[in-house]
Every structure is written in structure tokens, then in C-alpha cells.
PDB file of C-alpha atoms in Angstrom:
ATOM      1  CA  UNK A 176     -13.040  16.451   3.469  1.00 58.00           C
ATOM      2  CA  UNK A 177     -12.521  13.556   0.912  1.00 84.00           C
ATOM      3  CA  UNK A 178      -9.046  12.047   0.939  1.00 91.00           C
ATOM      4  CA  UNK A 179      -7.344  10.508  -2.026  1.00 95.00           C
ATOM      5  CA  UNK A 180      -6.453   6.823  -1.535  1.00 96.00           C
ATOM      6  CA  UNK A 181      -2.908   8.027  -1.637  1.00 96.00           C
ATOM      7  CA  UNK A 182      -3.289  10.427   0.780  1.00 96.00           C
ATOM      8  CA  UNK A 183      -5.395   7.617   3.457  1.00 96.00           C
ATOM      9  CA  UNK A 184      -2.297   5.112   2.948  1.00 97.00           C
ATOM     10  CA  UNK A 185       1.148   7.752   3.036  1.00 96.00           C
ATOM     11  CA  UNK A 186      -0.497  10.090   5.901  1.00 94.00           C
ATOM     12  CA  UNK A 187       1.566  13.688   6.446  1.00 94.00           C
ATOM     13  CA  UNK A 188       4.156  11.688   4.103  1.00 94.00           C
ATOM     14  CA  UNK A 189       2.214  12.675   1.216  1.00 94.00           C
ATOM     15  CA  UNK A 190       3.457  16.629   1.532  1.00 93.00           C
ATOM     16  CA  UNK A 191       7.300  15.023   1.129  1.00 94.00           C
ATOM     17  CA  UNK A 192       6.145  13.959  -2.882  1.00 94.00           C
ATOM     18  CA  UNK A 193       7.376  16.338  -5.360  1.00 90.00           C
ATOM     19  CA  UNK A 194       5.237  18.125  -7.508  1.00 85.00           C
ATOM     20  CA  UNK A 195       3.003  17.809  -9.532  1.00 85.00           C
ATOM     21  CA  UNK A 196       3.218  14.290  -8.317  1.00 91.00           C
ATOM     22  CA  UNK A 197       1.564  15.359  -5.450  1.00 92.00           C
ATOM     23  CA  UNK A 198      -1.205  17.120  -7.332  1.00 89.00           C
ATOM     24  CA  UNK A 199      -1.731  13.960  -9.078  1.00 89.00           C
ATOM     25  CA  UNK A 200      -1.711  11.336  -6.470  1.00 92.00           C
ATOM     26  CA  UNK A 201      -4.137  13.617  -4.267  1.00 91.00           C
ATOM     27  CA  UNK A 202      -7.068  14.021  -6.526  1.00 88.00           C
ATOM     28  CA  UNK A 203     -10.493  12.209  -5.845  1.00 88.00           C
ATOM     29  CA  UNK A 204     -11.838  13.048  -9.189  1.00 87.00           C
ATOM     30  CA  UNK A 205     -11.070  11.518 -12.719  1.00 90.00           C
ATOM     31  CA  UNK A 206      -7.921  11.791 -14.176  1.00 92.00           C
ATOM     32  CA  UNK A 207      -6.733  10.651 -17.801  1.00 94.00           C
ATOM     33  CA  UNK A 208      -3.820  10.552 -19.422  1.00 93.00           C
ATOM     34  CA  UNK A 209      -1.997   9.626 -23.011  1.00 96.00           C
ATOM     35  CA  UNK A 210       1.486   8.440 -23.859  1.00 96.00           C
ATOM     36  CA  UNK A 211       3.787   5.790 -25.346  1.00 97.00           C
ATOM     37  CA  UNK A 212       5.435   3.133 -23.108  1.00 97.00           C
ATOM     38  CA  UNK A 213       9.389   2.664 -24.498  1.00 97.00           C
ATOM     39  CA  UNK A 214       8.345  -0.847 -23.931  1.00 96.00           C
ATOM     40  CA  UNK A 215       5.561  -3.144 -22.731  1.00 98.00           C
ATOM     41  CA  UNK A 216       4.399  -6.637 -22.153  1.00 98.00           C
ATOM     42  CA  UNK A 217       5.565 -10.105 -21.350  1.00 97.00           C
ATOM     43  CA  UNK A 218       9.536 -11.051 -22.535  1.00 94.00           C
ATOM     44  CA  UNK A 219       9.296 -14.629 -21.260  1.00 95.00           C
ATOM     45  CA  UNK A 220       7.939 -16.870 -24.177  1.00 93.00           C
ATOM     46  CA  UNK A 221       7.151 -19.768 -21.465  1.00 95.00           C
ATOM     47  CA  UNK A 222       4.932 -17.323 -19.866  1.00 96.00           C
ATOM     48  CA  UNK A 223       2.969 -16.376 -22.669  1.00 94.00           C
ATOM     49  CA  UNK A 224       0.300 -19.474 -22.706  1.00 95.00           C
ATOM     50  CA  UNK A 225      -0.496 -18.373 -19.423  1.00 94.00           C
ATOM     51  CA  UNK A 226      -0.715 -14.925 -19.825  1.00 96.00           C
ATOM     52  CA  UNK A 227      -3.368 -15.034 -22.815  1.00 96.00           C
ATOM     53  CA  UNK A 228      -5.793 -16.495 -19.786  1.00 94.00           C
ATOM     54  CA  UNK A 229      -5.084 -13.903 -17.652  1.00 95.00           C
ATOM     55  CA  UNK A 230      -5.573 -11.105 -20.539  1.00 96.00           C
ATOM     56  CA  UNK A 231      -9.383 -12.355 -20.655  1.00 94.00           C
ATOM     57  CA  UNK A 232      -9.358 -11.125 -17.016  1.00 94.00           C
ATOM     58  CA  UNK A 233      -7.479  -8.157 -17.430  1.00 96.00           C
ATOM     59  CA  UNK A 234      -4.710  -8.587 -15.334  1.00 96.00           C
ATOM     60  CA  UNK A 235      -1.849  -9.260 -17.839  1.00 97.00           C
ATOM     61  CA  UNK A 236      -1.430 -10.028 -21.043  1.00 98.00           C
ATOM     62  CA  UNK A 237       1.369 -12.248 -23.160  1.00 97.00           C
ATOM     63  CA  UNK A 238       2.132  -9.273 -26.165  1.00 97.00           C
ATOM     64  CA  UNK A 239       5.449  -7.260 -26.324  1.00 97.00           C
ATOM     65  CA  UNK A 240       7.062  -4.108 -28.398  1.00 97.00           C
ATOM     66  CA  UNK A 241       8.770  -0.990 -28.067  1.00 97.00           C
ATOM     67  CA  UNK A 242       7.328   2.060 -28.045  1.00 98.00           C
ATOM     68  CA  UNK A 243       3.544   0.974 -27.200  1.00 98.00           C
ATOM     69  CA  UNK A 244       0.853   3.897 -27.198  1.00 98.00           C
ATOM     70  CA  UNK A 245      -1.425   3.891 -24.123  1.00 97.00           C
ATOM     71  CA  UNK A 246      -4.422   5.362 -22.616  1.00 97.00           C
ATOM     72  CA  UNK A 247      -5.363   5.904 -18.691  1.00 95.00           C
ATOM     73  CA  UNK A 248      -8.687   6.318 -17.227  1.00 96.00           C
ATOM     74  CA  UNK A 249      -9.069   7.282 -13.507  1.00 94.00           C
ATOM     75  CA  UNK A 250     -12.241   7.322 -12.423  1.00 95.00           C
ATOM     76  CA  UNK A 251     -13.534   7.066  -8.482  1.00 94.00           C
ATOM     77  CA  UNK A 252     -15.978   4.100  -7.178  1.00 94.00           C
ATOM     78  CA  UNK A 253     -18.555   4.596  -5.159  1.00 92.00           C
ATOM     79  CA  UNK A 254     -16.906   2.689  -2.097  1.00 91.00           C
ATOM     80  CA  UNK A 255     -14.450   4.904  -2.298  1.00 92.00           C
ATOM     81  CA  UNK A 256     -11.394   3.599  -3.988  1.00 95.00           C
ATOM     82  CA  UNK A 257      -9.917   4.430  -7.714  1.00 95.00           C
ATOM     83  CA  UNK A 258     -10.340   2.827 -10.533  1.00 96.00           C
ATOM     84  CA  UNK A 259      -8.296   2.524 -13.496  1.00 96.00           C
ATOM     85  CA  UNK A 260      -8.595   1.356 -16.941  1.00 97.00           C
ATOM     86  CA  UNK A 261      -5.130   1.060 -19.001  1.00 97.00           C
ATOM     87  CA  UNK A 262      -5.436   0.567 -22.500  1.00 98.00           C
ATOM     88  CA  UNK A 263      -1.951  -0.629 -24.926  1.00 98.00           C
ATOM     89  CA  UNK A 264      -2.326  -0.051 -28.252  1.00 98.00           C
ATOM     90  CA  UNK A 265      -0.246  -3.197 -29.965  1.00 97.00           C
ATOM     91  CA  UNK A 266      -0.506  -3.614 -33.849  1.00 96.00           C
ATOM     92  CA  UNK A 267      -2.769  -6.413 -33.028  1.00 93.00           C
ATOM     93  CA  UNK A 268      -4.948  -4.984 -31.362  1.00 96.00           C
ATOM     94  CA  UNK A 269      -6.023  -3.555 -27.834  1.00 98.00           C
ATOM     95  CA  UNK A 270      -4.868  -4.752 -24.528  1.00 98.00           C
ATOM     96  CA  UNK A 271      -6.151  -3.209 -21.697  1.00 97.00           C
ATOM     97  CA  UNK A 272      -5.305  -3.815 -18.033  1.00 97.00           C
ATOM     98  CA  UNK A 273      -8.023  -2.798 -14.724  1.00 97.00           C
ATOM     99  CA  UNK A 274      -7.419  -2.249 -10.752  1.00 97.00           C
ATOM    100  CA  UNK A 275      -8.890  -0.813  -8.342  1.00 97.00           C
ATOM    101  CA  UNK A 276      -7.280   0.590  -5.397  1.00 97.00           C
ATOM    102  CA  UNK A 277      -8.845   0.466  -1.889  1.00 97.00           C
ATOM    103  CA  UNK A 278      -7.605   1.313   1.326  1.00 97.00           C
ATOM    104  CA  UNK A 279      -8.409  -1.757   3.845  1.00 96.00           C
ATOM    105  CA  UNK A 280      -6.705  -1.442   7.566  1.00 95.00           C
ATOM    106  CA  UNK A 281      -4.983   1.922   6.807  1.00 95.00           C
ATOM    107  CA  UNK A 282      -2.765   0.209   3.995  1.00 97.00           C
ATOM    108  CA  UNK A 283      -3.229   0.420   0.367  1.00 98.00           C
ATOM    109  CA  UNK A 284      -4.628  -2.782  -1.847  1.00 98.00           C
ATOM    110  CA  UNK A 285      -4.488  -3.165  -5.519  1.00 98.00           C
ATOM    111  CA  UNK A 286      -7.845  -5.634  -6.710  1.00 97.00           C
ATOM    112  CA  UNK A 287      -6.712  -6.550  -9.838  1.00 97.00           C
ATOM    113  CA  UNK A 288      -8.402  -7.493 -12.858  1.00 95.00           C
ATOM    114  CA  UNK A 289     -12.059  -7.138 -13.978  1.00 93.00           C
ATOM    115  CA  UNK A 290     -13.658  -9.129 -11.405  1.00 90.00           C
ATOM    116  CA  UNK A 291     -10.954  -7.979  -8.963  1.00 92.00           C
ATOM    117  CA  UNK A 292      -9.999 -11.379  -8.065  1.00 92.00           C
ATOM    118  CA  UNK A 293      -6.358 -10.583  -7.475  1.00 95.00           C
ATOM    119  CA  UNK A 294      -5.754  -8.154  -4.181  1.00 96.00           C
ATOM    120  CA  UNK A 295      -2.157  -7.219  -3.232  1.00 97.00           C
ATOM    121  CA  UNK A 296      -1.510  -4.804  -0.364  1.00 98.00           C
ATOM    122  CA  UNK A 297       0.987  -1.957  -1.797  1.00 98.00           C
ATOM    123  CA  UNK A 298       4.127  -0.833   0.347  1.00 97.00           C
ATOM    124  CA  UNK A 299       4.357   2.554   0.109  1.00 97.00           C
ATOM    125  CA  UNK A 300       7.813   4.898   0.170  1.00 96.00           C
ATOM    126  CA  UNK A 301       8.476   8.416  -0.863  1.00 95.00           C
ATOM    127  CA  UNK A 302      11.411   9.824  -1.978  1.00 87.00           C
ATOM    128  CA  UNK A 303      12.690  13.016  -3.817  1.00 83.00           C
ATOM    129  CA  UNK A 304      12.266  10.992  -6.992  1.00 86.00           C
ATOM    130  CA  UNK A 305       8.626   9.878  -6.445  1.00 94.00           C
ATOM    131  CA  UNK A 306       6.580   7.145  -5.071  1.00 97.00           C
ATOM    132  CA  UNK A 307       8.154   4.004  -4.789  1.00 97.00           C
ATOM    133  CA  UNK A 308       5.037   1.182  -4.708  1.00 98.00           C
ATOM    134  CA  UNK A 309       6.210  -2.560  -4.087  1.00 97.00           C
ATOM    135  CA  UNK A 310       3.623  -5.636  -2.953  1.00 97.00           C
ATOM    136  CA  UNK A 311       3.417  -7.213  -0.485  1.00 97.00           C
ATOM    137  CA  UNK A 312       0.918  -9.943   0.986  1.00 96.00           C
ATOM    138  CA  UNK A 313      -1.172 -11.008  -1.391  1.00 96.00           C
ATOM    139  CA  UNK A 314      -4.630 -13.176  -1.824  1.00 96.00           C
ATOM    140  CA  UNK A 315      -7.490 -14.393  -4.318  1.00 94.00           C
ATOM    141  CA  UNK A 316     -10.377 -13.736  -4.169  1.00 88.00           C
ATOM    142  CA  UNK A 317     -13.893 -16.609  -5.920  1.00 85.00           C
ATOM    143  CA  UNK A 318     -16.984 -14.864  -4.991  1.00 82.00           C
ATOM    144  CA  UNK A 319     -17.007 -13.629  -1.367  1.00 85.00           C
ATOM    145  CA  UNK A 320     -14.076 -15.870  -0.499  1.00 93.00           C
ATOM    146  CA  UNK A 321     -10.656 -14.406   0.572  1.00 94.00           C
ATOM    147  CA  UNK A 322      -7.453 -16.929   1.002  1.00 95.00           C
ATOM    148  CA  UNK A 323      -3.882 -15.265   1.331  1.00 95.00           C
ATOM    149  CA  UNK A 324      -1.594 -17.417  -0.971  1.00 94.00           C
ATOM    150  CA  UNK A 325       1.878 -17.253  -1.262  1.00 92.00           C
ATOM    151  CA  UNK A 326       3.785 -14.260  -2.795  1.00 88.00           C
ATOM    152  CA  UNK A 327       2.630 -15.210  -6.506  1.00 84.00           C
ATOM    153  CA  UNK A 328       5.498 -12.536  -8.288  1.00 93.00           C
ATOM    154  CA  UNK A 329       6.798  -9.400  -7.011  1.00 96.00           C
ATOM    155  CA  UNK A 330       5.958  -6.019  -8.243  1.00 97.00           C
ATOM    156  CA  UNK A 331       7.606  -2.832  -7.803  1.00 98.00           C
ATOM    157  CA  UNK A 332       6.115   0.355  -9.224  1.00 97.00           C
ATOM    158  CA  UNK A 333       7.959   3.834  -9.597  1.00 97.00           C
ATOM    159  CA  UNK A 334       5.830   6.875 -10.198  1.00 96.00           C
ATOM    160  CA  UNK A 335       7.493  10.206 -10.992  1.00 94.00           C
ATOM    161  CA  UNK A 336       7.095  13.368 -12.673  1.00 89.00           C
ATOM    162  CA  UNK A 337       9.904  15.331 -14.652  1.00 85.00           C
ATOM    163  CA  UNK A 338       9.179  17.836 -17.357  1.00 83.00           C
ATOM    164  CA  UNK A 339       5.721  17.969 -16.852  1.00 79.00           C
ATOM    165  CA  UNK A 340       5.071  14.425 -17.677  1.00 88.00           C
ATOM    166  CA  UNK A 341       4.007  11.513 -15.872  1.00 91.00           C
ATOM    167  CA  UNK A 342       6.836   8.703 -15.850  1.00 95.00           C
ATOM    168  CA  UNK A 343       5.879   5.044 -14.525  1.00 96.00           C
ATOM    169  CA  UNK A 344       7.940   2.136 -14.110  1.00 97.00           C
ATOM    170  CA  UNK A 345       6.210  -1.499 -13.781  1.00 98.00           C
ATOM    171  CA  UNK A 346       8.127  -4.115 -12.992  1.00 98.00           C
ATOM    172  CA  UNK A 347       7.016  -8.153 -12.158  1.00 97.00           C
ATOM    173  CA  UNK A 348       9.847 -10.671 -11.513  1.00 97.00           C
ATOM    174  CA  UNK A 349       9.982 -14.256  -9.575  1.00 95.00           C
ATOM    175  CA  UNK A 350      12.947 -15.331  -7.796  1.00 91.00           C
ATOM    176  CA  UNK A 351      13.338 -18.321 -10.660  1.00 90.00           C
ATOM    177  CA  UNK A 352      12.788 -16.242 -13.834  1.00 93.00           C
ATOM    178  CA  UNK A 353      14.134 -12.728 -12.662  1.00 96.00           C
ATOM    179  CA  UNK A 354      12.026 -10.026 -14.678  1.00 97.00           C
ATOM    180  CA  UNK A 355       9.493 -10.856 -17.295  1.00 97.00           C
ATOM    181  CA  UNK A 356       6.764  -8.296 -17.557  1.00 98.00           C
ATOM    182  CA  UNK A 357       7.593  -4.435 -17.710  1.00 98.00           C
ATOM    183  CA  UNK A 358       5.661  -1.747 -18.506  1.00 98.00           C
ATOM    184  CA  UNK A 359       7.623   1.984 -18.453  1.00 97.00           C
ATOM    185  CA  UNK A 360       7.024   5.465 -20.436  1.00 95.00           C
ATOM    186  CA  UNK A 361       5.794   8.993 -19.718  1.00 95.00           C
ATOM    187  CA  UNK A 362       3.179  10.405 -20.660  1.00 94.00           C
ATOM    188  CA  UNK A 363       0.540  13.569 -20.275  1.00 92.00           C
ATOM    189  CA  UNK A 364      -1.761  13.292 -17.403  1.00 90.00           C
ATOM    190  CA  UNK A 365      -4.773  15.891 -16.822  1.00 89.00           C
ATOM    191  CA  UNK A 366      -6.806  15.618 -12.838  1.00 84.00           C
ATOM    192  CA  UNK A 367     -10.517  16.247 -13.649  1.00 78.00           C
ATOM    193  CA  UNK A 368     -10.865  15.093 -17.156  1.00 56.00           C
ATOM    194  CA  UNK A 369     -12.344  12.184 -16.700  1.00 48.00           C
ATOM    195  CA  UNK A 370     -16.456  11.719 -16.919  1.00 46.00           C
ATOM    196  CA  UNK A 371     -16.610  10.768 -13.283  1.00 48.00           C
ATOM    197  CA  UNK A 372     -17.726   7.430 -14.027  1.00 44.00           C
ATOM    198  CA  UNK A 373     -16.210   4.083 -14.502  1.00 48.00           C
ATOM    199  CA  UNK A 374     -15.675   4.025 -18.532  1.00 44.00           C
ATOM    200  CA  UNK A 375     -15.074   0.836 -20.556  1.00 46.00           C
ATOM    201  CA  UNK A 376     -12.843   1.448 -23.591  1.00 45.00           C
ATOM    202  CA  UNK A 377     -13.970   0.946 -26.948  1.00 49.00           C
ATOM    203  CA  UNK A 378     -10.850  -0.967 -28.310  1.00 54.00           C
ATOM    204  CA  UNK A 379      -9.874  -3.826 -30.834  1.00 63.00           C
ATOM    205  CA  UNK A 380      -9.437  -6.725 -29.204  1.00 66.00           C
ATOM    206  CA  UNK A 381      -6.165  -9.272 -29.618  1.00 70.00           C
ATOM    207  CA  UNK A 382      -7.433 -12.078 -31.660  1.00 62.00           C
ATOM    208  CA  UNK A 383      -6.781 -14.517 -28.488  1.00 71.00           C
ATOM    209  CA  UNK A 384      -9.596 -12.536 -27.229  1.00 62.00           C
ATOM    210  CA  UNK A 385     -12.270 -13.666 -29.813  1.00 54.00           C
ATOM    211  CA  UNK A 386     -11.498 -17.275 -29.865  1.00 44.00           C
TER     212      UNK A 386
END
């Protein structure tokens, strides 16, 4: 029987999540969801420069706002990980965020970006809130090369349920800067109603994105 990545990585500690979080975290098939984020994005103007490069990549991007509308696309790979596709709807257009999750020695690893060149193992704890998610060793990746580099920013990731919506908390911070990119919101999540196959948004890209 297929196992969710989830389910590989927490073990019999995936029966301790609440539900429907469970429901969620267990499926193998393709999941999306809709919602607004309260607020979104990068609130470190020094940062920004930086983060336009990495929004080419799909790993971060340098916008910010309140109340942010959002898509999710799950959708399974054929190695057996989970893909997802995030897109934030900002007033200047589309941003839109990718990672793949694989389990590699029994633990789970984000690959983030288009080209996955960013992998970050994710610590896993549950508790009667949710799934608590925060990284830990980390490497890039150029081609078919893999170097571990030092911890580049921390992220800690809390995934609940209440009311019958989805509620996620992303948080990045450096021991210099504190906290400067958060994502957090709720929003509706259905398991199976995706197409079953890696989808690319059709979105308006940020004018950084056409230069």
C-alpha cells in the first residue's frame, strides 16, 4: 500500500495528528486548495534585490501585503514524492512558489524551487495543534552535484486545521535579521481534486519577471 510522504517520515506518529489534518497529510493523490494569506512576502527592504533573483527560480520572492489570495496545487511525482505549486495573487501580478517533497534516509526533504536546487531535510513534530515542520541540514544542488552548506535561514512551518480550514504558518528568520519572510492564512483544501499531474499555473507575472 502507497504511503504519503508524511506518513514515510512521522511513522505510527502520524495517528497522534488531529483531524482532518490527518486526512490531509495522508493522501497520495492531488489535493488543491484556495484562500487568502493575512499576510505574505518579504518585510526586509535589504532583502528584496536578492529576492527578485530567487523569484525567477521560484523559491522566494521580494513582494509584500496583507490579505494576499492564493492557490495550492498538490500533485504526486512519479518518484514518489509531492509536488506543490503555490500561487500569490499580489496587485502586480502572480508570484508563485514550487517544492517537492521526498523522503531520502527515512527523513523528509523539501527540493525547493523549479529546478529543485535548494534541498532542506524537514524536522518533524506533532502535537494536538498540528504539525510542527522546522529545517534542518541543508544543501545545493548544480546539476548532479550535492554540497551541504551552512544553515542558509531557518524555517519553521505550522500546519493545522480548525473550522474546517487549512491554517499554515511560514516563517524564515537569520540569527542577524530575526524574521523577514512570512507567509500565514487559512484556507479550503479538497484531497483528490487535483488532475493527477504536475500543473503549471497560468498567472501574470511580476514585471521583474519580464525584464
Amino acid at each position: 500500500m502507497t504511503r504519503s510522504v508524511f506518513e514515510q517520515a512521522l511513522g505510527p506518529g502520524v495517528a497522534d495528528l488531529p483531524e482532518p489534518l490527518r486526512t490531509h497529510v495522508s493522501a497520495v493523490g492531488a489535493g488543491i486548495g484556495e484562500g487568502v494569506f493575512a499576510s505574505a512576502g518579504c518585510t526586509r527592504r535589504m532583502l528584496r534585490p536578492l529576492l527578485r533573483l530567487l523569484a525567477r527560480r521560484g523559491v522566494l520572492f521580494p513582494d509584500h501585503g496583507p490579505d494576499v489570495p492564493f492557490r495550492i496545487v498538490n500533485t504526486p511525482t512519479a518518484d514518489g514524492g509531492f509536488h506543490t505549486v503555490r500561487t500569490f495573487r499580489f496587485p502586480a501580478g502572480d508570484r508563485v512558489l514550487e517544492d517537492t517533497l521526498r523522503v531520502v534516509d527515512g527523513h523528509l526533504h523539501d527540493f525547493l524551487g523549479r529546478r529543485n536546487g535548494l534541498e532542506v531535510r524537514m524536522l518533524l513534530t506533532v502535537d494536538d495543534a498540528g504539525l510542527r515542520m522546522r529545517s534542518g541540514p541543508q544543501w545545493v544542488r548544480v546539476g548532479r552535484v550535492r554540497v551541504r552548506v551552512p544553515r542558509l535561514a531557518g524555517v519553521t512551518v505550522m500546519d493545522t486545521v480548525a473550522d474546517g480550514r487549512r491554517h499554515i504558518d511560514v516563517r524564515l528568520r537569520t540569527p542577524l535579521l530575526g524574521e523577514w519572510f512570512r507567509y500565514a492564512g487559512e484556507f479550503e483544501y479538497e484531497v483528490g481534486g487535483g488532475s493527477g499531474t504536475r500543473e503549471k499555473p497560468t498567472r501574470r507575472a511580476c514585471p521583474d519577471e519580464t525584464s
